[in-house]
Amino acid sequence: MEGRAAEDVFKDFRGRRAGLIRALTTDVRKFYDKCDPANENLCLYGLPNGSWELNLPVDEVPPELPEPALGINFSRDGMPEENWVSLIAVHSDSWLIAVAFYFGARFSFDKNERMRLFKMINDLPTIFEVVTGNAKQSKDQSANSGRSKSGGVKTKAAKRSPPPPPTREESESGDDDGEEDEGQGEFCGVCGESDDGEEEFWIWCDTCERWFHGKCVKITPARAEHIKHYKCPSCCGSNKKHRA
């Protein structure tokens, strides 16, 4: 890690979180296949660069960083796939918090720095919320939840009704007045990031009513023009029967 401020730890947290979300959403089939119960104890690691890996636990005792849940592959065939993925999401959330506050202790964060770090983390939906589709909606979106929505594409000339996600600056800025931001809670359903402010291409899922970066779900603007009702990878996967 390059720096030792709360923002540096949060950047590490956000990268690892993006990798874990990718493993449990867009890459879930690949992840599922790799979690063969015939293998040894496996751990799911989110990496700071936004990728993920399945690997054996480290041999060091104590380890350099807190370790994620051990042996997640052994329970794969013992419960419905959706429940198994949700359980791993919960353990992944716990691991991310442990790693972030390990760095906080290592860098001697005081009370104010720990609070700043926690607020930045808490402004993002948890991995469990993203995986299960329960990420918090903004006030505007909740007010419009009863309206009929068509597949929406967030472009400069978007004509759709779904609410636009906030800019990254909005999602990371912390207001100390205790009031909830109007746009809080709108993040990409895969990577968990908000708008980069550079005319990023987004697409709206009609089923779970969440925004997704086109690059995260492998949808281009040209392809989106021919999609009447878009369904994200998670919603498509939930309609498939679990393996016998």
Coordinates of N, CA and C in Angstrom, one line a residue:
M1 N 0.9 -1.2 0.0 CA 0.0 0.0 0.0 C 0.9 1.2 0.0
E2 N 0.6 2.2 -0.9 CA 1.5 3.3 -1.1 C 1.4 4.3 0.1
G3 N 0.2 4.6 0.6 CA 0.1 5.6 1.6 C -0.4 5.0 2.9
R4 N -0.6 5.8 3.9 CA -1.0 5.3 5.2 C -2.2 6.1 5.8
A5 N -2.9 6.8 4.9 CA -4.1 7.5 5.4 C -5.4 6.7 5.2
A6 N -6.5 7.2 5.8 CA -7.7 6.4 5.7 C -8.1 6.2 4.2
E7 N -7.8 7.2 3.4 CA -8.2 7.1 1.9 C -7.4 6.0 1.3
D8 N -6.2 5.8 1.7 CA -5.4 4.7 1.1 C -5.9 3.3 1.5
V9 N -6.3 3.2 2.7 CA -6.9 2.0 3.2 C -8.2 1.7 2.5
F10 N -9.0 2.8 2.3 CA -10.3 2.6 1.6 C -10.1 2.2 0.2
K11 N -9.1 2.8 -0.5 CA -8.8 2.4 -1.8 C -8.5 0.9 -1.9
D12 N -7.7 0.4 -1.0 CA -7.4 -1.0 -0.9 C -8.6 -1.8 -0.7
F13 N -9.5 -1.4 0.2 CA -10.8 -2.0 0.6 C -11.6 -2.1 -0.7
R14 N -11.7 -1.0 -1.4 CA -12.6 -0.9 -2.6 C -12.1 -1.8 -3.7
G15 N -10.8 -2.0 -3.9 CA -10.3 -2.9 -4.9 C -10.6 -4.3 -4.6
R16 N -10.3 -4.7 -3.3 CA -10.6 -6.1 -2.9 C -12.1 -6.4 -3.0
R17 N -12.9 -5.4 -2.6 CA -14.4 -5.6 -2.6 C -14.9 -5.8 -4.0
A18 N -14.3 -5.0 -5.0 CA -14.7 -5.2 -6.4 C -14.4 -6.6 -6.9
G19 N -13.2 -7.1 -6.5 CA -12.9 -8.5 -7.0 C -13.8 -9.5 -6.4
L20 N -14.1 -9.4 -5.1 CA -15.0 -10.3 -4.5 C -16.4 -10.3 -5.1
I21 N -16.9 -9.1 -5.4 CA -18.2 -8.9 -6.0 C -18.2 -9.6 -7.4
R22 N -17.1 -9.4 -8.1 CA -17.0 -10.0 -9.5 C -17.1 -11.5 -9.4
A23 N -16.4 -12.1 -8.4 CA -16.4 -13.5 -8.2 C -17.8 -14.1 -8.0
L24 N -18.6 -13.3 -7.2 CA -19.9 -13.8 -6.8 C -21.0 -13.4 -7.7
T25 N -20.7 -12.6 -8.7 CA -21.8 -12.2 -9.7 C -21.4 -12.6 -11.1
T26 N -20.7 -11.7 -11.8 CA -20.4 -12.0 -13.2 C -19.5 -13.2 -13.4
D27 N -18.6 -13.5 -12.5 CA -17.8 -14.7 -12.6 C -18.3 -15.9 -11.8
V28 N -19.5 -15.9 -11.4 CA -20.0 -16.9 -10.4 C -19.9 -18.3 -10.9
R29 N -20.1 -18.5 -12.2 CA -20.1 -19.9 -12.8 C -18.6 -20.4 -12.8
K30 N -17.7 -19.5 -13.1 CA -16.3 -19.9 -13.0 C -15.9 -20.2 -11.6
F31 N -16.3 -19.3 -10.7 CA -16.1 -19.5 -9.3 C -16.6 -20.8 -8.7
Y32 N -17.9 -21.0 -9.1 CA -18.6 -22.3 -8.6 C -17.8 -23.5 -9.1
D33 N -17.4 -23.5 -10.3 CA -16.7 -24.7 -10.9 C -15.3 -24.9 -10.2
K34 N -14.7 -23.8 -9.8 CA -13.3 -23.9 -9.2 C -13.5 -24.4 -7.7
C35 N -14.6 -24.2 -7.1 CA -14.8 -24.6 -5.7 C -15.2 -26.1 -5.6
D36 N -14.4 -26.9 -6.2 CA -14.7 -28.4 -6.2 C -14.5 -28.9 -4.8
P37 N -15.5 -29.6 -4.1 CA -15.3 -30.1 -2.8 C -14.1 -31.1 -2.7
A38 N -13.7 -31.7 -3.9 CA -12.6 -32.7 -3.9 C -11.3 -32.0 -3.7
N39 N -11.2 -30.7 -3.8 CA -10.0 -30.0 -3.6 C -9.7 -29.8 -2.1
E40 N -8.5 -29.3 -1.8 CA -8.2 -29.0 -0.4 C -8.9 -27.7 0.0
N41 N -8.7 -27.4 1.3 CA -9.3 -26.2 1.8 C -9.0 -24.9 1.0
L42 N -10.0 -24.3 0.5 CA -9.8 -23.1 -0.4 C -10.4 -21.9 0.3
C43 N -9.7 -20.8 0.0 CA -10.2 -19.4 0.5 C -10.4 -18.5 -0.7
L44 N -11.4 -17.6 -0.6 CA -11.6 -16.7 -1.7 C -11.0 -15.3 -1.3
Y45 N -10.0 -14.9 -2.1 CA -9.3 -13.6 -1.8 C -9.7 -12.6 -2.8
G46 N -10.0 -11.4 -2.3 CA -10.2 -10.2 -3.2 C -8.8 -9.5 -3.2
L47 N -8.4 -9.1 -4.4 CA -7.1 -8.4 -4.5 C -7.2 -6.9 -4.7
P48 N -6.3 -6.1 -4.3 CA -6.4 -4.7 -4.4 C -6.6 -4.2 -5.8
N49 N -6.2 -5.0 -6.8 CA -6.4 -4.5 -8.2 C -7.7 -4.8 -8.8
G50 N -8.7 -5.3 -8.0 CA -10.0 -5.5 -8.4 C -10.2 -6.9 -9.0
S51 N -9.3 -7.8 -8.8 CA -9.4 -9.2 -9.3 C -9.6 -10.1 -8.0
W52 N -9.8 -11.4 -8.3 CA -10.0 -12.4 -7.2 C -9.3 -13.7 -7.5
E53 N -9.1 -14.4 -6.5 CA -8.4 -15.7 -6.7 C -8.9 -16.7 -5.6
L54 N -8.9 -18.0 -5.9 CA -9.1 -19.1 -5.0 C -7.8 -19.7 -4.7
N55 N -7.5 -19.8 -3.4 CA -6.1 -20.4 -3.1 C -6.2 -21.0 -1.8
L56 N -5.1 -21.8 -1.5 CA -5.0 -22.4 -0.2 C -4.6 -21.3 0.8
P57 N -4.9 -21.4 2.1 CA -4.5 -20.4 3.1 C -3.0 -20.3 3.2
V58 N -2.5 -19.2 3.6 CA -1.1 -19.0 3.8 C -0.5 -19.9 4.9
D59 N 0.7 -20.2 4.8 CA 1.4 -21.1 5.8 C 1.9 -20.3 7.0
E60 N 2.0 -19.0 6.9 CA 2.5 -18.2 8.0 C 1.6 -18.2 9.2
V61 N 2.1 -18.3 10.3 CA 1.4 -18.2 11.6 C 2.1 -17.2 12.5
P62 N 1.5 -16.1 12.9 CA 0.2 -15.6 12.3 C 0.4 -15.1 10.9
P63 N -0.7 -15.0 10.1 CA -0.5 -14.5 8.7 C -0.2 -13.0 8.7
E64 N 0.3 -12.6 7.6 CA 0.6 -11.1 7.4 C -0.7 -10.3 7.4
L65 N -1.8 -10.8 6.8 CA -3.1 -10.2 6.8 C -4.1 -11.2 7.4
P66 N -5.2 -10.7 7.9 CA -6.3 -11.6 8.3 C -6.7 -12.5 7.2
E67 N -7.0 -13.7 7.4 CA -7.4 -14.7 6.4 C -8.9 -14.8 6.2
P68 N -9.4 -15.0 5.0 CA -10.8 -15.2 4.8 C -11.3 -16.5 5.2
A69 N -12.6 -16.8 5.1 CA -13.1 -18.1 5.6 C -12.5 -19.2 4.9
L70 N -12.2 -20.3 5.6 CA -11.4 -21.4 5.1 C -12.4 -22.6 4.7
G71 N -12.0 -23.2 3.6 CA -12.8 -24.4 3.2 C -14.2 -24.1 2.6
I72 N -14.3 -23.0 1.9 CA -15.6 -22.7 1.4 C -16.1 -23.7 0.4
N73 N -15.2 -24.4 -0.3 CA -15.6 -25.4 -1.3 C -16.2 -26.6 -0.7
F74 N -16.0 -26.9 0.6 CA -16.5 -28.1 1.2 C -18.1 -28.0 1.3
S75 N -18.6 -26.8 1.5 CA -20.0 -26.7 1.7 C -20.8 -26.4 0.4
R76 N -20.1 -26.4 -0.7 CA -20.7 -26.0 -2.0 C -21.9 -26.9 -2.3
D77 N -21.8 -28.2 -2.2 CA -22.9 -29.1 -2.6 C -23.8 -29.5 -1.5
G78 N -23.6 -28.9 -0.4 CA -24.5 -29.2 0.8 C -25.7 -28.3 1.0
M79 N -25.8 -27.3 0.1 CA -26.9 -26.3 0.2 C -27.2 -25.8 -1.2
P80 N -28.4 -25.1 -1.4 CA -28.7 -24.5 -2.6 C -27.6 -23.5 -3.0
E81 N -27.3 -23.4 -4.3 CA -26.2 -22.5 -4.7 C -26.4 -21.1 -4.3
E82 N -27.6 -20.6 -4.4 CA -27.9 -19.2 -4.0 C -27.6 -19.0 -2.5
N83 N -27.9 -19.9 -1.7 CA -27.6 -19.8 -0.2 C -26.1 -19.9 0.0
W84 N -25.5 -20.7 -0.7 CA -24.0 -20.9 -0.6 C -23.3 -19.6 -1.0
V85 N -23.7 -19.0 -2.1 CA -23.1 -17.8 -2.5 C -23.3 -16.6 -1.5
S86 N -24.5 -16.6 -1.0 CA -24.9 -15.5 0.0 C -24.1 -15.7 1.2
L87 N -23.8 -16.9 1.7 CA -23.0 -17.2 2.9 C -21.6 -16.7 2.6
I88 N -21.0 -17.0 1.5 CA -19.7 -16.6 1.2 C -19.6 -15.0 1.1
A89 N -20.7 -14.4 0.6 CA -20.7 -13.0 0.6 C -20.6 -12.4 2.0
V90 N -21.4 -13.0 3.0 CA -21.3 -12.5 4.4 C -19.9 -12.7 4.9
H91 N -19.3 -13.8 4.7 CA -17.9 -14.0 5.2 C -16.9 -13.1 4.5
S92 N -17.2 -12.8 3.3 CA -16.3 -11.8 2.5 C -16.4 -10.4 3.1
D93 N -17.6 -10.0 3.4 CA -17.8 -8.7 4.1 C -17.0 -8.6 5.4
S94 N -17.1 -9.7 6.2 CA -16.4 -9.7 7.5 C -14.9 -9.7 7.2
W95 N -14.4 -10.4 6.2 CA -13.0 -10.4 6.0 C -12.5 -9.0 5.5
L96 N -13.3 -8.3 4.7 CA -12.9 -7.0 4.2 C -12.8 -6.0 5.4
I97 N -13.7 -6.1 6.3 CA -13.7 -5.2 7.5 C -12.4 -5.5 8.3
A98 N -12.1 -6.8 8.5 CA -11.0 -7.2 9.3 C -9.7 -6.7 8.7
V99 N -9.6 -6.8 7.3 CA -8.3 -6.3 6.7 C -8.2 -4.8 6.8
A100 N -9.3 -4.1 6.6 CA -9.3 -2.6 6.6 C -8.8 -2.1 8.0
F101 N -9.4 -2.7 9.0 CA -9.1 -2.2 10.4 C -7.8 -2.8 10.9
Y102 N -7.3 -3.9 10.3 CA -6.0 -4.3 10.5 C -5.0 -3.3 10.1
F103 N -5.2 -2.7 8.9 CA -4.3 -1.7 8.4 C -4.5 -0.4 9.3
G104 N -5.7 -0.2 9.7 CA -6.0 1.0 10.6 C -5.1 0.9 11.9
A105 N -5.1 -0.3 12.5 CA -4.3 -0.5 13.7 C -2.8 -0.5 13.4
R106 N -2.4 -1.0 12.3 CA -1.0 -1.0 11.9 C -0.5 0.4 11.6
F107 N -1.3 1.2 11.1 CA -0.9 2.6 10.8 C -1.3 3.5 11.9
S108 N -1.7 3.0 13.1 CA -2.0 3.8 14.3 C -3.0 4.9 14.0
F109 N -4.1 4.5 13.4 CA -5.2 5.4 13.2 C -5.8 5.8 14.6
D110 N -6.1 7.1 14.7 CA -6.8 7.5 16.0 C -8.3 7.4 15.8
K111 N -9.0 7.8 16.7 CA -10.5 7.6 16.7 C -11.1 8.3 15.5
N112 N -10.7 9.5 15.2 CA -11.2 10.2 14.0 C -10.9 9.6 12.7
E113 N -9.7 9.0 12.6 CA -9.3 8.3 11.3 C -10.1 7.1 11.2
R114 N -10.3 6.3 12.3 CA -11.1 5.1 12.2 C -12.6 5.4 11.8
M115 N -13.1 6.5 12.3 CA -14.5 6.9 12.0 C -14.6 7.3 10.5
R116 N -13.6 8.0 10.0 CA -13.6 8.4 8.6 C -13.5 7.2 7.7
L117 N -12.7 6.2 8.1 CA -12.5 5.0 7.3 C -13.9 4.3 7.3
F118 N -14.5 4.1 8.5 CA -15.7 3.4 8.6 C -16.8 4.0 7.8
K119 N -16.9 5.4 7.8 CA -17.9 6.1 7.1 C -17.8 5.9 5.6
M120 N -16.5 5.9 5.1 CA -16.3 5.6 3.7 C -16.8 4.2 3.3
I121 N -16.4 3.3 4.2 CA -16.8 1.9 3.9 C -18.3 1.7 4.0
N122 N -18.9 2.3 5.0 CA -20.3 2.2 5.3 C -21.2 2.9 4.2
D123 N -20.6 3.8 3.5 CA -21.4 4.4 2.4 C -21.6 3.5 1.2
L124 N -20.8 2.4 1.1 CA -21.0 1.4 0.1 C -21.9 0.3 0.5
P125 N -22.7 -0.3 -0.4 CA -23.5 -1.4 0.0 C -22.5 -2.6 0.3
T126 N -23.0 -3.5 1.1 CA -22.1 -4.7 1.4 C -22.1 -5.6 0.3
I127 N -21.2 -6.5 0.3 CA -21.2 -7.6 -0.8 C -22.4 -8.4 -0.7
F128 N -22.9 -8.7 0.5 CA -24.1 -9.5 0.6 C -25.3 -8.7 0.0
E129 N -25.4 -7.4 0.2 CA -26.5 -6.6 -0.3 C -26.4 -6.6 -1.8
V130 N -25.2 -6.5 -2.4 CA -25.1 -6.5 -3.9 C -25.5 -7.9 -4.4
V131 N -25.0 -9.0 -3.8 CA -25.2 -10.3 -4.3 C -26.7 -10.7 -4.3
T132 N -27.3 -10.3 -3.2 CA -28.7 -10.7 -3.0 C -29.7 -9.7 -3.6
G133 N -29.2 -8.6 -4.2 CA -30.0 -7.5 -4.8 C -30.7 -6.7 -3.8
N134 N -30.2 -6.6 -2.5 CA -30.8 -5.8 -1.5 C -30.1 -4.5 -1.2
A135 N -29.2 -4.1 -2.2 CA -28.5 -2.8 -2.0 C -29.5 -1.7 -1.8
K136 N -29.2 -0.8 -0.8 CA -30.1 0.3 -0.5 C -30.4 1.2 -1.6
Q137 N -31.7 1.5 -1.8 CA -32.2 2.4 -2.9 C -32.1 3.8 -2.4
S138 N -31.9 4.7 -3.3 CA -32.0 6.1 -3.0 C -33.4 6.5 -2.8
K139 N -33.7 7.7 -2.2 CA -35.0 8.2 -2.0 C -35.8 8.3 -3.3
D140 N -35.1 8.9 -4.3 CA -35.7 9.1 -5.6 C -36.1 7.8 -6.2
Q141 N -35.3 6.8 -6.1 CA -35.6 5.5 -6.7 C -36.7 4.8 -6.0
S142 N -36.7 4.9 -4.6 CA -37.8 4.3 -3.8 C -39.1 4.9 -4.2
A143 N -39.1 6.2 -4.4 CA -40.4 6.9 -4.7 C -40.9 6.5 -6.1
N144 N -40.0 6.1 -7.0 CA -40.4 5.7 -8.3 C -40.6 4.2 -8.5
S145 N -40.4 3.5 -7.4 CA -40.4 2.0 -7.5 C -41.7 1.4 -8.0
G146 N -42.8 2.2 -7.9 CA -44.1 1.7 -8.3 C -44.4 1.9 -9.8
R147 N -43.5 2.7 -10.4 CA -43.7 3.0 -11.8 C -43.1 2.0 -12.7
S148 N -43.7 1.8 -13.9 CA -43.1 0.9 -14.9 C -41.9 1.4 -15.5
K149 N -40.8 0.6 -15.5 CA -39.5 1.1 -16.0 C -39.1 0.2 -17.2
S150 N -38.6 0.8 -18.2 CA -38.0 0.1 -19.4 C -36.5 0.0 -19.2
G151 N -35.9 -0.9 -19.9 CA -34.5 -1.1 -19.9 C -33.8 0.3 -20.1
G152 N -33.0 0.8 -19.2 CA -32.4 2.1 -19.3 C -31.0 2.0 -19.6
V153 N -30.5 2.9 -20.4 CA -29.0 3.1 -20.7 C -28.6 4.5 -20.3
K154 N -27.6 4.5 -19.4 CA -27.2 5.9 -18.9 C -26.1 6.4 -19.8
T155 N -26.5 7.2 -20.7 CA -25.6 7.9 -21.6 C -25.8 9.4 -21.5
K156 N -25.1 10.2 -22.3 CA -25.3 11.6 -22.2 C -26.7 12.0 -22.6
A157 N -27.2 11.3 -23.6 CA -28.6 11.6 -24.1 C -29.6 10.6 -23.6
A158 N -29.5 10.1 -22.4 CA -30.4 9.1 -22.0 C -31.8 9.6 -21.9
K159 N -32.8 8.8 -22.4 CA -34.2 9.1 -22.4 C -35.0 8.3 -21.4
R160 N -34.3 7.4 -20.6 CA -35.0 6.5 -19.8 C -35.3 7.2 -18.4
S161 N -36.2 6.5 -17.6 CA -36.6 7.1 -16.4 C -35.8 6.7 -15.1
P162 N -35.1 5.5 -15.2 CA -34.3 5.1 -14.0 C -33.4 6.2 -13.5
P163 N -33.2 6.4 -12.2 CA -32.4 7.5 -11.6 C -30.9 7.3 -11.9
P164 N -30.2 8.3 -12.3 CA -28.8 8.2 -12.5 C -28.0 8.0 -11.3
P165 N -26.9 7.1 -11.3 CA -26.1 7.0 -10.1 C -25.3 8.3 -9.9
P166 N -24.9 8.5 -8.6 CA -24.2 9.7 -8.3 C -22.7 9.6 -8.8
T167 N -22.1 10.7 -8.8 CA -20.6 10.7 -9.2 C -19.9 10.1 -8.0
R168 N -18.6 9.7 -8.3 CA -17.8 9.1 -7.3 C -17.5 10.1 -6.2
E169 N -17.4 11.3 -6.5 CA -17.2 12.4 -5.5 C -18.3 12.4 -4.5
E170 N -19.5 12.2 -5.0 CA -20.7 12.3 -4.2 C -20.7 11.1 -3.2
S171 N -20.3 9.9 -3.8 CA -20.4 8.7 -3.0 C -19.3 8.7 -1.9
E172 N -18.2 9.3 -2.1 CA -17.1 9.3 -1.2 C -17.0 10.5 -0.2
S173 N -17.8 11.5 -0.6 CA -17.8 12.7 0.3 C -18.6 12.4 1.5
G174 N -18.1 12.8 2.7 CA -18.9 12.5 3.9 C -19.4 13.8 4.5
D175 N -20.8 13.8 4.7 CA -21.4 14.9 5.4 C -21.5 14.6 6.9
D176 N -21.2 15.5 7.7 CA -21.2 15.2 9.2 C -22.5 15.6 9.8
D177 N -23.4 16.1 9.0 CA -24.7 16.6 9.7 C -25.6 15.4 10.0
G178 N -25.3 14.2 9.6 CA -26.1 13.1 9.9 C -27.2 12.8 9.0
E179 N -27.5 13.7 8.0 CA -28.6 13.6 7.1 C -28.1 12.7 5.9
E180 N -29.1 11.9 5.4 CA -28.8 11.0 4.4 C -28.8 11.7 3.0
D181 N -27.9 11.4 2.2 CA -27.8 12.0 0.9 C -28.9 11.5 0.0
E182 N -29.4 12.3 -0.9 CA -30.4 11.9 -1.8 C -30.0 10.8 -2.7
G183 N -28.7 10.9 -3.2 CA -28.3 9.9 -4.2 C -27.6 8.8 -3.7
Q184 N -27.5 8.7 -2.3 CA -26.7 7.6 -1.7 C -27.3 6.3 -2.0
G185 N -26.5 5.3 -2.3 CA -27.0 3.9 -2.5 C -27.0 3.5 -4.0
E186 N -26.7 4.4 -4.9 CA -26.7 4.0 -6.3 C -25.3 3.7 -6.8
F187 N -25.0 2.4 -6.9 CA -23.7 1.9 -7.3 C -23.9 0.8 -8.4
C188 N -22.8 0.6 -9.1 CA -22.8 -0.5 -10.1 C -23.1 -1.8 -9.3
G189 N -24.0 -2.6 -9.8 CA -24.3 -3.9 -9.1 C -23.2 -4.9 -9.1
V190 N -22.2 -4.7 -10.0 CA -21.1 -5.7 -10.1 C -19.9 -5.2 -9.3
C191 N -19.3 -4.1 -9.7 CA -18.1 -3.6 -9.1 C -18.3 -2.7 -7.8
G192 N -19.6 -2.3 -7.6 CA -19.8 -1.4 -6.5 C -19.4 0.0 -6.6
E193 N -18.9 0.4 -7.8 CA -18.4 1.8 -7.9 C -19.5 2.7 -8.4
S194 N -19.3 4.0 -8.2 CA -20.3 4.9 -8.7 C -19.7 5.6 -10.0
D195 N -20.3 6.7 -10.4 CA -20.0 7.3 -11.7 C -18.6 7.9 -11.7
D196 N -17.8 7.7 -12.7 CA -16.5 8.3 -12.8 C -16.6 9.8 -13.3
G197 N -17.8 10.2 -13.7 CA -17.9 11.5 -14.2 C -17.4 11.7 -15.6
E198 N -17.1 10.6 -16.4 CA -16.5 10.7 -17.7 C -17.4 10.1 -18.7
E199 N -18.7 10.3 -18.6 CA -19.7 9.8 -19.5 C -19.6 8.3 -19.6
E200 N -19.4 7.6 -18.5 CA -19.4 6.2 -18.4 C -20.7 5.6 -18.9
F201 N -20.6 4.5 -19.6 CA -21.8 3.8 -20.1 C -22.4 2.9 -19.1
W202 N -23.7 3.1 -18.8 CA -24.4 2.3 -17.8 C -25.6 1.6 -18.4
I203 N -26.1 0.5 -17.8 CA -27.3 -0.1 -18.3 C -28.2 -0.5 -17.1
W204 N -29.5 -0.4 -17.2 CA -30.4 -0.6 -16.1 C -31.1 -2.0 -16.2
C205 N -31.0 -2.7 -15.1 CA -31.7 -4.1 -15.0 C -33.2 -3.9 -14.7
D206 N -34.1 -4.4 -15.5 CA -35.5 -4.2 -15.2 C -36.0 -5.1 -14.1
T207 N -35.2 -6.2 -13.8 CA -35.6 -7.2 -12.8 C -35.3 -6.7 -11.4
C208 N -34.0 -6.5 -11.2 CA -33.6 -6.1 -9.8 C -33.5 -4.6 -9.6
E209 N -33.8 -3.8 -10.7 CA -33.8 -2.4 -10.7 C -32.5 -1.8 -10.1
R210 N -31.4 -2.2 -10.8 CA -30.1 -1.6 -10.4 C -29.3 -1.2 -11.6
W211 N -28.4 -0.3 -11.4 CA -27.5 0.2 -12.5 C -26.3 -0.7 -12.6
F212 N -25.8 -0.9 -13.8 CA -24.5 -1.6 -14.0 C -23.7 -0.9 -15.0
H213 N -22.3 -0.9 -14.8 CA -21.4 -0.4 -15.8 C -21.5 -1.4 -17.0
G214 N -21.6 -0.8 -18.2 CA -21.6 -1.7 -19.4 C -20.4 -2.6 -19.5
K215 N -19.3 -2.1 -19.1 CA -18.0 -2.9 -19.2 C -18.1 -4.1 -18.2
C216 N -18.8 -3.9 -17.0 CA -18.8 -4.9 -16.0 C -19.7 -6.1 -16.4
V217 N -20.7 -5.8 -17.2 CA -21.6 -6.9 -17.7 C -21.5 -7.2 -19.1
K218 N -20.4 -6.6 -19.7 CA -20.0 -6.9 -21.1 C -21.2 -6.6 -22.1
I219 N -21.7 -5.4 -21.9 CA -22.8 -4.8 -22.8 C -22.3 -3.5 -23.4
T220 N -22.2 -3.4 -24.7 CA -21.8 -2.2 -25.3 C -23.0 -1.3 -25.6
P221 N -22.8 0.0 -25.9 CA -23.9 0.9 -26.2 C -24.6 0.4 -27.5
A222 N -23.9 -0.1 -28.5 CA -24.5 -0.6 -29.7 C -25.4 -1.8 -29.4
R223 N -25.0 -2.7 -28.6 CA -25.8 -3.9 -28.3 C -27.0 -3.5 -27.4
A224 N -26.8 -2.5 -26.5 CA -27.9 -2.1 -25.7 C -29.1 -1.5 -26.4
E225 N -28.8 -0.9 -27.6 CA -29.8 -0.4 -28.4 C -30.9 -1.4 -28.9
H226 N -30.4 -2.7 -28.9 CA -31.3 -3.7 -29.4 C -31.9 -4.5 -28.2
I227 N -31.7 -4.1 -27.0 CA -32.2 -4.8 -25.8 C -33.4 -4.0 -25.3
K228 N -34.6 -4.7 -25.4 CA -35.8 -4.0 -24.9 C -35.9 -4.0 -23.4
H229 N -35.7 -5.2 -22.8 CA -35.7 -5.3 -21.4 C -34.5 -6.1 -20.9
Y230 N -33.6 -5.3 -20.3 CA -32.3 -5.9 -19.9 C -32.4 -6.7 -18.6
K231 N -31.8 -7.8 -18.5 CA -31.7 -8.6 -17.3 C -30.2 -8.9 -17.0
C232 N -29.8 -8.5 -15.8 CA -28.4 -8.6 -15.4 C -27.9 -10.0 -15.2
P233 N -26.6 -10.3 -15.2 CA -26.2 -11.7 -15.0 C -26.7 -12.4 -13.7
S234 N -26.8 -11.6 -12.6 CA -27.4 -12.2 -11.4 C -28.8 -12.6 -11.6
C235 N -29.6 -11.8 -12.2 CA -31.0 -12.1 -12.4 C -31.2 -13.3 -13.4
C236 N -30.3 -13.3 -14.4 CA -30.4 -14.4 -15.3 C -30.0 -15.7 -14.7
G237 N -29.0 -15.7 -13.8 CA -28.6 -16.9 -13.1 C -29.6 -17.4 -12.1
S238 N -30.4 -16.5 -11.5 CA -31.4 -16.9 -10.5 C -32.5 -17.6 -11.1
N239 N -32.7 -17.5 -12.4 CA -33.8 -18.2 -13.1 C -33.4 -19.6 -13.5
K240 N -32.1 -19.9 -13.4 CA -31.6 -21.2 -13.8 C -31.7 -22.2 -12.6
K241 N -32.0 -23.4 -12.9 CA -32.1 -24.4 -11.8 C -30.7 -24.7 -11.3
H242 N -30.6 -25.0 -10.0 CA -29.4 -25.3 -9.4 C -28.9 -26.7 -9.8
R243 N -27.7 -26.9 -9.8 CA -27.2 -28.2 -10.2 C -27.7 -29.3 -9.2
A244 N -27.9 -30.5 -9.8 CA -28.4 -31.6 -9.0 C -27.3 -32.1 -8.1

